């Protein structure tokens, strides 16, 4: 639990008890696929240009309702769905950038995730 000590201390200040539970991969995968968890660490690859299909898989409402979907955050938002469509329909880099920035603001504003950025 070494890497989580500071995180655990900060949660305690908020009245939240942090308990780490290690499980085997098969159980972990089954819980992910059925959305049976309180918190999960999501490691995503390097970010380049947003791919609407990938973003839809991670944040789209449909993926949040399908068992085995990749929307582990449980996001079900018409605003996010509309912004993902704007990403898909972008005709220029400026349109893509504007839609991606708007989506980033909506995701960060709603606190669906806790960024945990570090270099190993």
PDB file of N, CA, C and O in Angstrom, residues 30-101:
ATOM      1  N   UNK A  30     -13.894  -9.874 -14.100  1.00  0.00           N
ATOM      2  CA  UNK A  30     -15.335 -10.096 -13.967  1.00  0.00           C
ATOM      3  C   UNK A  30     -15.994  -8.898 -13.274  1.00  0.00           C
ATOM      4  O   UNK A  30     -17.068  -8.452 -13.678  1.00  0.00           O
ATOM      5  N   UNK A  31     -15.334  -8.359 -12.250  1.00  0.00           N
ATOM      6  CA  UNK A  31     -15.893  -7.192 -11.560  1.00  0.00           C
ATOM      7  C   UNK A  31     -15.898  -5.960 -12.463  1.00  0.00           C
ATOM      8  O   UNK A  31     -16.842  -5.180 -12.434  1.00  0.00           O
ATOM      9  N   UNK A  32     -14.843  -5.792 -13.244  1.00  0.00           N
ATOM     10  CA  UNK A  32     -14.819  -4.674 -14.193  1.00  0.00           C
ATOM     11  C   UNK A  32     -15.973  -4.780 -15.181  1.00  0.00           C
ATOM     12  O   UNK A  32     -16.681  -3.810 -15.433  1.00  0.00           O
ATOM     13  N   UNK A  33     -16.142  -5.957 -15.751  1.00  0.00           N
ATOM     14  CA  UNK A  33     -17.156  -6.166 -16.781  1.00  0.00           C
ATOM     15  C   UNK A  33     -18.581  -5.997 -16.260  1.00  0.00           C
ATOM     16  O   UNK A  33     -19.482  -5.642 -17.009  1.00  0.00           O
ATOM     17  N   UNK A  34     -18.782  -6.254 -14.966  1.00  0.00           N
ATOM     18  CA  UNK A  34     -20.127  -6.111 -14.395  1.00  0.00           C
ATOM     19  C   UNK A  34     -20.250  -4.830 -13.562  1.00  0.00           C
ATOM     20  O   UNK A  34     -21.245  -4.636 -12.872  1.00  0.00           O
ATOM     21  N   UNK A  35     -19.245  -3.969 -13.621  1.00  0.00           N
ATOM     22  CA  UNK A  35     -19.231  -2.686 -12.900  1.00  0.00           C
ATOM     23  C   UNK A  35     -19.425  -2.899 -11.396  1.00  0.00           C
ATOM     24  O   UNK A  35     -20.121  -2.133 -10.734  1.00  0.00           O
ATOM     25  N   UNK A  36     -18.794  -3.930 -10.842  1.00  0.00           N
ATOM     26  CA  UNK A  36     -18.923  -4.283  -9.430  1.00  0.00           C
ATOM     27  C   UNK A  36     -17.686  -3.805  -8.662  1.00  0.00           C
ATOM     28  O   UNK A  36     -16.810  -4.599  -8.311  1.00  0.00           O
ATOM     29  N   UNK A  37     -17.613  -2.496  -8.412  1.00  0.00           N
ATOM     30  CA  UNK A  37     -16.486  -1.927  -7.681  1.00  0.00           C
ATOM     31  C   UNK A  37     -16.875  -0.540  -7.183  1.00  0.00           C
ATOM     32  O   UNK A  37     -17.808   0.082  -7.681  1.00  0.00           O
ATOM     33  N   UNK A  38     -16.154  -0.069  -6.174  1.00  0.00           N
ATOM     34  CA  UNK A  38     -16.339   1.296  -5.682  1.00  0.00           C
ATOM     35  C   UNK A  38     -15.360   2.244  -6.364  1.00  0.00           C
ATOM     36  O   UNK A  38     -15.674   3.386  -6.639  1.00  0.00           O
ATOM     37  N   UNK A  39     -14.147   1.759  -6.592  1.00  0.00           N
ATOM     38  CA  UNK A  39     -13.117   2.565  -7.229  1.00  0.00           C
ATOM     39  C   UNK A  39     -12.181   1.624  -7.979  1.00  0.00           C
ATOM     40  O   UNK A  39     -11.925   0.515  -7.536  1.00  0.00           O
ATOM     41  N   UNK A  40     -11.696   2.074  -9.107  1.00  0.00           N
ATOM     42  CA  UNK A  40     -10.782   1.264  -9.890  1.00  0.00           C
ATOM     43  C   UNK A  40      -9.723   2.185 -10.481  1.00  0.00           C
ATOM     44  O   UNK A  40      -9.989   3.353 -10.769  1.00  0.00           O
ATOM     45  N   UNK A  41      -8.521   1.679 -10.621  1.00  0.00           N
ATOM     46  CA  UNK A  41      -7.446   2.445 -11.248  1.00  0.00           C
ATOM     47  C   UNK A  41      -7.456   2.121 -12.731  1.00  0.00           C
ATOM     48  O   UNK A  41      -7.429   0.961 -13.130  1.00  0.00           O
ATOM     49  N   UNK A  42      -7.539   3.168 -13.540  1.00  0.00           N
ATOM     50  CA  UNK A  42      -7.574   3.011 -14.990  1.00  0.00           C
ATOM     51  C   UNK A  42      -6.286   3.596 -15.547  1.00  0.00           C
ATOM     52  O   UNK A  42      -5.998   4.775 -15.365  1.00  0.00           O
ATOM     53  N   UNK A  43      -5.518   2.770 -16.204  1.00  0.00           N
ATOM     54  CA  UNK A  43      -4.291   3.231 -16.841  1.00  0.00           C
ATOM     55  C   UNK A  43      -4.570   3.310 -18.332  1.00  0.00           C
ATOM     56  O   UNK A  43      -4.894   2.308 -18.961  1.00  0.00           O
ATOM     57  N   UNK A  44      -4.492   4.521 -18.856  1.00  0.00           N
ATOM     58  CA  UNK A  44      -4.753   4.720 -20.277  1.00  0.00           C
ATOM     59  C   UNK A  44      -3.445   5.049 -20.973  1.00  0.00           C
ATOM     60  O   UNK A  44      -2.534   5.626 -20.385  1.00  0.00           O
ATOM     61  N   UNK A  45      -3.365   4.688 -22.234  1.00  0.00           N
ATOM     62  CA  UNK A  45      -2.158   4.916 -23.017  1.00  0.00           C
ATOM     63  C   UNK A  45      -1.893   6.379 -23.274  1.00  0.00           C
ATOM     64  O   UNK A  45      -2.652   7.253 -22.869  1.00  0.00           O
ATOM     65  N   UNK A  46      -0.809   6.632 -23.967  1.00  0.00           N
ATOM     66  CA  UNK A  46      -0.463   8.005 -24.307  1.00  0.00           C
ATOM     67  C   UNK A  46      -1.561   8.608 -25.167  1.00  0.00           C
ATOM     68  O   UNK A  46      -2.121   7.967 -26.038  1.00  0.00           O
ATOM     69  N   UNK A  47      -1.843   9.847 -24.923  1.00  0.00           N
ATOM     70  CA  UNK A  47      -2.924  10.530 -25.616  1.00  0.00           C
ATOM     71  C   UNK A  47      -2.364  11.289 -26.817  1.00  0.00           C
ATOM     72  O   UNK A  47      -1.406  12.026 -26.707  1.00  0.00           O
ATOM     73  N   UNK A  48      -2.970  11.075 -27.956  1.00  0.00           N
ATOM     74  CA  UNK A  48      -2.617  11.838 -29.154  1.00  0.00           C
ATOM     75  C   UNK A  48      -3.886  12.533 -29.626  1.00  0.00           C
ATOM     76  O   UNK A  48      -4.569  13.131 -28.830  1.00  0.00           O
ATOM     77  N   UNK A  49      -4.216  12.416 -30.868  1.00  0.00           N
ATOM     78  CA  UNK A  49      -5.478  12.979 -31.343  1.00  0.00           C
ATOM     79  C   UNK A  49      -6.623  12.090 -30.875  1.00  0.00           C
ATOM     80  O   UNK A  49      -6.532  10.867 -30.928  1.00  0.00           O
ATOM     81  N   UNK A  50      -7.714  12.702 -30.407  1.00  0.00           N
ATOM     82  CA  UNK A  50      -8.827  11.885 -29.921  1.00  0.00           C
ATOM     83  C   UNK A  50      -9.505  11.113 -31.046  1.00  0.00           C
ATOM     84  O   UNK A  50      -9.735  11.638 -32.123  1.00  0.00           O
ATOM     85  N   UNK A  51      -9.778   9.873 -30.773  1.00  0.00           N
ATOM     86  CA  UNK A  51     -10.500   9.001 -31.693  1.00  0.00           C
ATOM     87  C   UNK A  51     -11.917   8.857 -31.132  1.00  0.00           C
ATOM     88  O   UNK A  51     -12.099   8.347 -30.026  1.00  0.00           O
ATOM     89  N   UNK A  52     -12.899   9.312 -31.874  1.00  0.00           N
ATOM     90  CA  UNK A  52     -14.275   9.347 -31.370  1.00  0.00           C
ATOM     91  C   UNK A  52     -14.769   7.972 -30.931  1.00  0.00           C
ATOM     92  O   UNK A  52     -15.467   7.856 -29.921  1.00  0.00           O
ATOM     93  N   UNK A  53     -14.425   6.921 -31.657  1.00  0.00           N
ATOM     94  CA  UNK A  53     -14.885   5.575 -31.285  1.00  0.00           C
ATOM     95  C   UNK A  53     -14.301   5.162 -29.936  1.00  0.00           C
ATOM     96  O   UNK A  53     -15.006   4.590 -29.091  1.00  0.00           O
ATOM     97  N   UNK A  54     -13.035   5.449 -29.716  1.00  0.00           N
ATOM     98  CA  UNK A  54     -12.395   5.120 -28.448  1.00  0.00           C
ATOM     99  C   UNK A  54     -12.980   5.953 -27.303  1.00  0.00           C
ATOM    100  O   UNK A  54     -13.280   5.432 -26.228  1.00  0.00           O
ATOM    101  N   UNK A  55     -13.161   7.242 -27.548  1.00  0.00           N
ATOM    102  CA  UNK A  55     -13.739   8.125 -26.530  1.00  0.00           C
ATOM    103  C   UNK A  55     -15.168   7.686 -26.212  1.00  0.00           C
ATOM    104  O   UNK A  55     -15.583   7.683 -25.050  1.00  0.00           O
ATOM    105  N   UNK A  56     -15.920   7.287 -27.217  1.00  0.00           N
ATOM    106  CA  UNK A  56     -17.288   6.806 -27.006  1.00  0.00           C
ATOM    107  C   UNK A  56     -17.284   5.555 -26.129  1.00  0.00           C
ATOM    108  O   UNK A  56     -18.132   5.398 -25.246  1.00  0.00           O
ATOM    109  N   UNK A  57     -16.319   4.682 -26.344  1.00  0.00           N
ATOM    110  CA  UNK A  57     -16.193   3.473 -25.534  1.00  0.00           C
ATOM    111  C   UNK A  57     -15.895   3.812 -24.072  1.00  0.00           C
ATOM    112  O   UNK A  57     -16.386   3.162 -23.159  1.00  0.00           O
ATOM    113  N   UNK A  58     -15.114   4.858 -23.847  1.00  0.00           N
ATOM    114  CA  UNK A  58     -14.704   5.225 -22.491  1.00  0.00           C
ATOM    115  C   UNK A  58     -15.717   6.107 -21.761  1.00  0.00           C
ATOM    116  O   UNK A  58     -15.814   6.055 -20.533  1.00  0.00           O
ATOM    117  N   UNK A  59     -16.475   6.938 -22.509  1.00  0.00           N
ATOM    118  CA  UNK A  59     -17.359   7.910 -21.877  1.00  0.00           C
ATOM    119  C   UNK A  59     -18.803   7.897 -22.380  1.00  0.00           C
ATOM    120  O   UNK A  59     -19.643   8.592 -21.818  1.00  0.00           O
ATOM    121  N   UNK A  60     -19.095   7.175 -23.427  1.00  0.00           N
ATOM    122  CA  UNK A  60     -20.444   7.187 -23.998  1.00  0.00           C
ATOM    123  C   UNK A  60     -21.470   6.501 -23.121  1.00  0.00           C
ATOM    124  O   UNK A  60     -21.187   5.497 -22.469  1.00  0.00           O
ATOM    125  N   UNK A  61     -22.677   7.045 -23.117  1.00  0.00           N
ATOM    126  CA  UNK A  61     -23.756   6.508 -22.278  1.00  0.00           C
ATOM    127  C   UNK A  61     -24.058   5.039 -22.574  1.00  0.00           C
ATOM    128  O   UNK A  61     -24.310   4.250 -21.663  1.00  0.00           O
ATOM    129  N   UNK A  62     -24.039   4.678 -23.850  1.00  0.00           N
ATOM    130  CA  UNK A  62     -24.354   3.295 -24.222  1.00  0.00           C
ATOM    131  C   UNK A  62     -23.377   2.311 -23.571  1.00  0.00           C
ATOM    132  O   UNK A  62     -23.778   1.267 -23.067  1.00  0.00           O
ATOM    133  N   UNK A  63     -22.103   2.656 -23.555  1.00  0.00           N
ATOM    134  CA  UNK A  63     -21.076   1.785 -22.981  1.00  0.00           C
ATOM    135  C   UNK A  63     -21.228   1.638 -21.467  1.00  0.00           C
ATOM    136  O   UNK A  63     -20.806   0.640 -20.890  1.00  0.00           O
ATOM    137  N   UNK A  64     -21.848   2.618 -20.823  1.00  0.00           N
ATOM    138  CA  UNK A  64     -22.057   2.548 -19.367  1.00  0.00           C
ATOM    139  C   UNK A  64     -23.153   1.564 -19.008  1.00  0.00           C
ATOM    140  O   UNK A  64     -23.210   1.086 -17.880  1.00  0.00           O
ATOM    141  N   UNK A  65     -24.023   1.272 -19.961  1.00  0.00           N
ATOM    142  CA  UNK A  65     -25.163   0.376 -19.690  1.00  0.00           C
ATOM    143  C   UNK A  65     -24.922  -1.054 -20.150  1.00  0.00           C
ATOM    144  O   UNK A  65     -25.692  -1.947 -19.816  1.00  0.00           O
ATOM    145  N   UNK A  66     -23.858  -1.273 -20.928  1.00  0.00           N
ATOM    146  CA  UNK A  66     -23.589  -2.606 -21.463  1.00  0.00           C
ATOM    147  C   UNK A  66     -22.570  -3.335 -20.605  1.00  0.00           C
ATOM    148  O   UNK A  66     -21.461  -2.838 -20.406  1.00  0.00           O
ATOM    149  N   UNK A  67     -22.947  -4.501 -20.117  1.00  0.00           N
ATOM    150  CA  UNK A  67     -21.992  -5.297 -19.363  1.00  0.00           C
ATOM    151  C   UNK A  67     -20.816  -5.624 -20.272  1.00  0.00           C
ATOM    152  O   UNK A  67     -20.985  -5.988 -21.427  1.00  0.00           O
ATOM    153  N   UNK A  68     -19.614  -5.431 -19.761  1.00  0.00           N
ATOM    154  CA  UNK A  68     -18.410  -5.639 -20.554  1.00  0.00           C
ATOM    155  C   UNK A  68     -17.954  -4.374 -21.253  1.00  0.00           C
ATOM    156  O   UNK A  68     -16.943  -4.365 -21.934  1.00  0.00           O
ATOM    157  N   UNK A  69     -18.697  -3.281 -21.076  1.00  0.00           N
ATOM    158  CA  UNK A  69     -18.318  -2.005 -21.675  1.00  0.00           C
ATOM    159  C   UNK A  69     -17.094  -1.417 -20.983  1.00  0.00           C
ATOM    160  O   UNK A  69     -16.718  -1.832 -19.887  1.00  0.00           O
ATOM    161  N   UNK A  70     -16.489  -0.421 -21.624  1.00  0.00           N
ATOM    162  CA  UNK A  70     -15.281   0.196 -21.071  1.00  0.00           C
ATOM    163  C   UNK A  70     -15.545   1.515 -20.366  1.00  0.00           C
ATOM    164  O   UNK A  70     -14.610   2.204 -19.988  1.00  0.00           O
ATOM    165  N   UNK A  71     -16.800   1.886 -20.185  1.00  0.00           N
ATOM    166  CA  UNK A  71     -17.125   3.123 -19.490  1.00  0.00           C
ATOM    167  C   UNK A  71     -17.147   2.826 -17.992  1.00  0.00           C
ATOM    168  O   UNK A  71     -18.189   2.768 -17.354  1.00  0.00           O
ATOM    169  N   UNK A  72     -15.953   2.620 -17.424  1.00  0.00           N
ATOM    170  CA  UNK A  72     -15.830   2.239 -16.019  1.00  0.00           C
ATOM    171  C   UNK A  72     -16.230   3.367 -15.075  1.00  0.00           C
ATOM    172  O   UNK A  72     -16.493   3.140 -13.910  1.00  0.00           O
ATOM    173  N   UNK A  73     -16.265   4.589 -15.584  1.00  0.00           N
ATOM    174  CA  UNK A  73     -16.650   5.736 -14.766  1.00  0.00           C
ATOM    175  C   UNK A  73     -18.171   5.812 -14.601  1.00  0.00           C
ATOM    176  O   UNK A  73     -18.663   6.522 -13.737  1.00  0.00           O
ATOM    177  N   UNK A  74     -18.901   5.129 -15.471  1.00  0.00           N
ATOM    178  CA  UNK A  74     -20.354   5.139 -15.400  1.00  0.00           C
ATOM    179  C   UNK A  74     -20.982   6.405 -15.956  1.00  0.00           C
ATOM    180  O   UNK A  74     -22.104   6.742 -15.613  1.00  0.00           O
ATOM    181  N   UNK A  75     -20.277   7.104 -16.821  1.00  0.00           N
ATOM    182  CA  UNK A  75     -20.771   8.367 -17.376  1.00  0.00           C
ATOM    183  C   UNK A  75     -21.983   8.104 -18.265  1.00  0.00           C
ATOM    184  O   UNK A  75     -21.930   7.285 -19.177  1.00  0.00           O
ATOM    185  N   UNK A  76     -23.068   8.790 -17.967  1.00  0.00           N
ATOM    186  CA  UNK A  76     -24.282   8.741 -18.789  1.00  0.00           C
ATOM    187  C   UNK A  76     -24.784  10.171 -18.906  1.00  0.00           C
ATOM    188  O   UNK A  76     -25.580  10.623 -18.102  1.00  0.00           O
ATOM    189  N   UNK A  77     -24.255  10.869 -19.907  1.00  0.00           N
ATOM    190  CA  UNK A  77     -24.535  12.290 -20.040  1.00  0.00           C
ATOM    191  C   UNK A  77     -24.857  12.651 -21.489  1.00  0.00           C
ATOM    192  O   UNK A  77     -24.039  12.401 -22.381  1.00  0.00           O
ATOM    193  N   UNK A  78     -26.016  13.258 -21.719  1.00  0.00           N
ATOM    194  CA  UNK A  78     -26.335  13.711 -23.075  1.00  0.00           C
ATOM    195  C   UNK A  78     -25.307  14.727 -23.589  1.00  0.00           C
ATOM    196  O   UNK A  78     -25.002  14.750 -24.778  1.00  0.00           O
ATOM    197  N   UNK A  79     -24.778  15.558 -22.701  1.00  0.00           N
ATOM    198  CA  UNK A  79     -23.765  16.544 -23.110  1.00  0.00           C
ATOM    199  C   UNK A  79     -22.508  15.847 -23.604  1.00  0.00           C
ATOM    200  O   UNK A  79     -21.940  16.221 -24.645  1.00  0.00           O
ATOM    201  N   UNK A  80     -22.061  14.829 -22.891  1.00  0.00           N
ATOM    202  CA  UNK A  80     -20.865  14.081 -23.306  1.00  0.00           C
ATOM    203  C   UNK A  80     -21.136  13.371 -24.627  1.00  0.00           C
ATOM    204  O   UNK A  80     -20.295  13.402 -25.542  1.00  0.00           O
ATOM    205  N   UNK A  81     -22.293  12.750 -24.761  1.00  0.00           N
ATOM    206  CA  UNK A  81     -22.631  12.065 -26.011  1.00  0.00           C
ATOM    207  C   UNK A  81     -22.621  13.038 -27.191  1.00  0.00           C
ATOM    208  O   UNK A  81     -22.128  12.722 -28.271  1.00  0.00           O
ATOM    209  N   UNK A  82     -23.151  14.244 -26.981  1.00  0.00           N
ATOM    210  CA  UNK A  82     -23.166  15.248 -28.052  1.00  0.00           C
ATOM    211  C   UNK A  82     -21.745  15.693 -28.402  1.00  0.00           C
ATOM    212  O   UNK A  82     -21.419  15.869 -29.588  1.00  0.00           O
ATOM    213  N   UNK A  83     -20.891  15.856 -27.405  1.00  0.00           N
ATOM    214  CA  UNK A  83     -19.513  16.272 -27.675  1.00  0.00           C
ATOM    215  C   UNK A  83     -18.727  15.168 -28.386  1.00  0.00           C
ATOM    216  O   UNK A  83     -17.883  15.455 -29.239  1.00  0.00           O
ATOM    217  N   UNK A  84     -19.018  13.932 -28.072  1.00  0.00           N
ATOM    218  CA  UNK A  84     -18.366  12.817 -28.773  1.00  0.00           C
ATOM    219  C   UNK A  84     -18.790  12.827 -30.243  1.00  0.00           C
ATOM    220  O   UNK A  84     -17.963  12.604 -31.134  1.00  0.00           O
ATOM    221  N   UNK A  85     -20.063  13.115 -30.501  1.00  0.00           N
ATOM    222  CA  UNK A  85     -20.513  13.239 -31.895  1.00  0.00           C
ATOM    223  C   UNK A  85     -19.809  14.388 -32.600  1.00  0.00           C
ATOM    224  O   UNK A  85     -19.457  14.286 -33.772  1.00  0.00           O
ATOM    225  N   UNK A  86     -19.577  15.487 -31.875  1.00  0.00           N
ATOM    226  CA  UNK A  86     -18.845  16.623 -32.463  1.00  0.00           C
ATOM    227  C   UNK A  86     -17.414  16.222 -32.798  1.00  0.00           C
ATOM    228  O   UNK A  86     -16.875  16.634 -33.821  1.00  0.00           O
ATOM    229  N   UNK A  87     -16.797  15.397 -31.942  1.00  0.00           N
ATOM    230  CA  UNK A  87     -15.452  14.883 -32.240  1.00  0.00           C
ATOM    231  C   UNK A  87     -15.473  14.075 -33.534  1.00  0.00           C
ATOM    232  O   UNK A  87     -14.617  14.237 -34.399  1.00  0.00           O
ATOM    233  N   UNK A  88     -16.461  13.220 -33.645  1.00  0.00           N
ATOM    234  CA  UNK A  88     -16.565  12.343 -34.820  1.00  0.00           C
ATOM    235  C   UNK A  88     -16.833  13.135 -36.091  1.00  0.00           C
ATOM    236  O   UNK A  88     -16.360  12.761 -37.165  1.00  0.00           O
ATOM    237  N   UNK A  89     -17.582  14.225 -35.976  1.00  0.00           N
ATOM    238  CA  UNK A  89     -17.973  15.006 -37.149  1.00  0.00           C
ATOM    239  C   UNK A  89     -17.000  16.132 -37.485  1.00  0.00           C
ATOM    240  O   UNK A  89     -17.227  16.858 -38.453  1.00  0.00           O
ATOM    241  N   UNK A  90     -15.943  16.296 -36.697  1.00  0.00           N
ATOM    242  CA  UNK A  90     -15.000  17.400 -36.922  1.00  0.00           C
ATOM    243  C   UNK A  90     -14.398  17.317 -38.319  1.00  0.00           C
ATOM    244  O   UNK A  90     -13.972  16.252 -38.761  1.00  0.00           O
ATOM    245  N   UNK A  91     -14.393  18.452 -39.013  1.00  0.00           N
ATOM    246  CA  UNK A  91     -13.863  18.527 -40.378  1.00  0.00           C
ATOM    247  C   UNK A  91     -12.481  19.173 -40.427  1.00  0.00           C
ATOM    248  O   UNK A  91     -11.841  19.179 -41.472  1.00  0.00           O
ATOM    249  N   UNK A  92     -12.041  19.736 -39.305  1.00  0.00           N
ATOM    250  CA  UNK A  92     -10.732  20.378 -39.279  1.00  0.00           C
ATOM    251  C   UNK A  92     -10.086  20.133 -37.921  1.00  0.00           C
ATOM    252  O   UNK A  92     -10.757  19.730 -36.960  1.00  0.00           O
ATOM    253  N   UNK A  93      -8.806  20.396 -37.851  1.00  0.00           N
ATOM    254  CA  UNK A  93      -8.093  20.238 -36.584  1.00  0.00           C
ATOM    255  C   UNK A  93      -8.631  21.214 -35.542  1.00  0.00           C
ATOM    256  O   UNK A  93      -8.755  20.867 -34.368  1.00  0.00           O
ATOM    257  N   UNK A  94      -8.998  22.413 -35.967  1.00  0.00           N
ATOM    258  CA  UNK A  94      -9.570  23.389 -35.029  1.00  0.00           C
ATOM    259  C   UNK A  94     -10.891  22.893 -34.440  1.00  0.00           C
ATOM    260  O   UNK A  94     -11.126  23.022 -33.237  1.00  0.00           O
ATOM    261  N   UNK A  95     -11.753  22.318 -35.274  1.00  0.00           N
ATOM    262  CA  UNK A  95     -13.023  21.768 -34.778  1.00  0.00           C
ATOM    263  C   UNK A  95     -12.768  20.613 -33.815  1.00  0.00           C
ATOM    264  O   UNK A  95     -13.438  20.498 -32.788  1.00  0.00           O
ATOM    265  N   UNK A  96     -11.820  19.759 -34.163  1.00  0.00           N
ATOM    266  CA  UNK A  96     -11.476  18.626 -33.308  1.00  0.00           C
ATOM    267  C   UNK A  96     -10.936  19.119 -31.967  1.00  0.00           C
ATOM    268  O   UNK A  96     -11.345  18.636 -30.912  1.00  0.00           O
ATOM    269  N   UNK A  97     -10.052  20.086 -32.008  1.00  0.00           N
ATOM    270  CA  UNK A  97      -9.462  20.642 -30.788  1.00  0.00           C
ATOM    271  C   UNK A  97     -10.542  21.281 -29.913  1.00  0.00           C
ATOM    272  O   UNK A  97     -10.574  21.049 -28.698  1.00  0.00           O
ATOM    273  N   UNK A  98     -11.427  22.043 -30.514  1.00  0.00           N
ATOM    274  CA  UNK A  98     -12.488  22.706 -29.748  1.00  0.00           C
ATOM    275  C   UNK A  98     -13.405  21.681 -29.078  1.00  0.00           C
ATOM    276  O   UNK A  98     -13.730  21.801 -27.895  1.00  0.00           O
ATOM    277  N   UNK A  99     -13.806  20.663 -29.812  1.00  0.00           N
ATOM    278  CA  UNK A  99     -14.679  19.623 -29.249  1.00  0.00           C
ATOM    279  C   UNK A  99     -13.962  18.848 -28.143  1.00  0.00           C
ATOM    280  O   UNK A  99     -14.559  18.542 -27.109  1.00  0.00           O
ATOM    281  N   UNK A 100     -12.688  18.528 -28.362  1.00  0.00           N
ATOM    282  CA  UNK A 100     -11.922  17.779 -27.353  1.00  0.00           C
ATOM    283  C   UNK A 100     -11.746  18.596 -26.080  1.00  0.00           C
ATOM    284  O   UNK A 100     -11.862  18.070 -24.965  1.00  0.00           O
ATOM    285  N   UNK A 101     -11.483  19.872 -26.213  1.00  0.00           N
ATOM    286  CA  UNK A 101     -11.338  20.740 -25.029  1.00  0.00           C
ATOM    287  C   UNK A 101     -12.658  20.862 -24.274  1.00  0.00           C
ATOM    288  O   UNK A 101     -12.687  20.843 -23.043  1.00  0.00           O
TER     289      UNK A 101
END
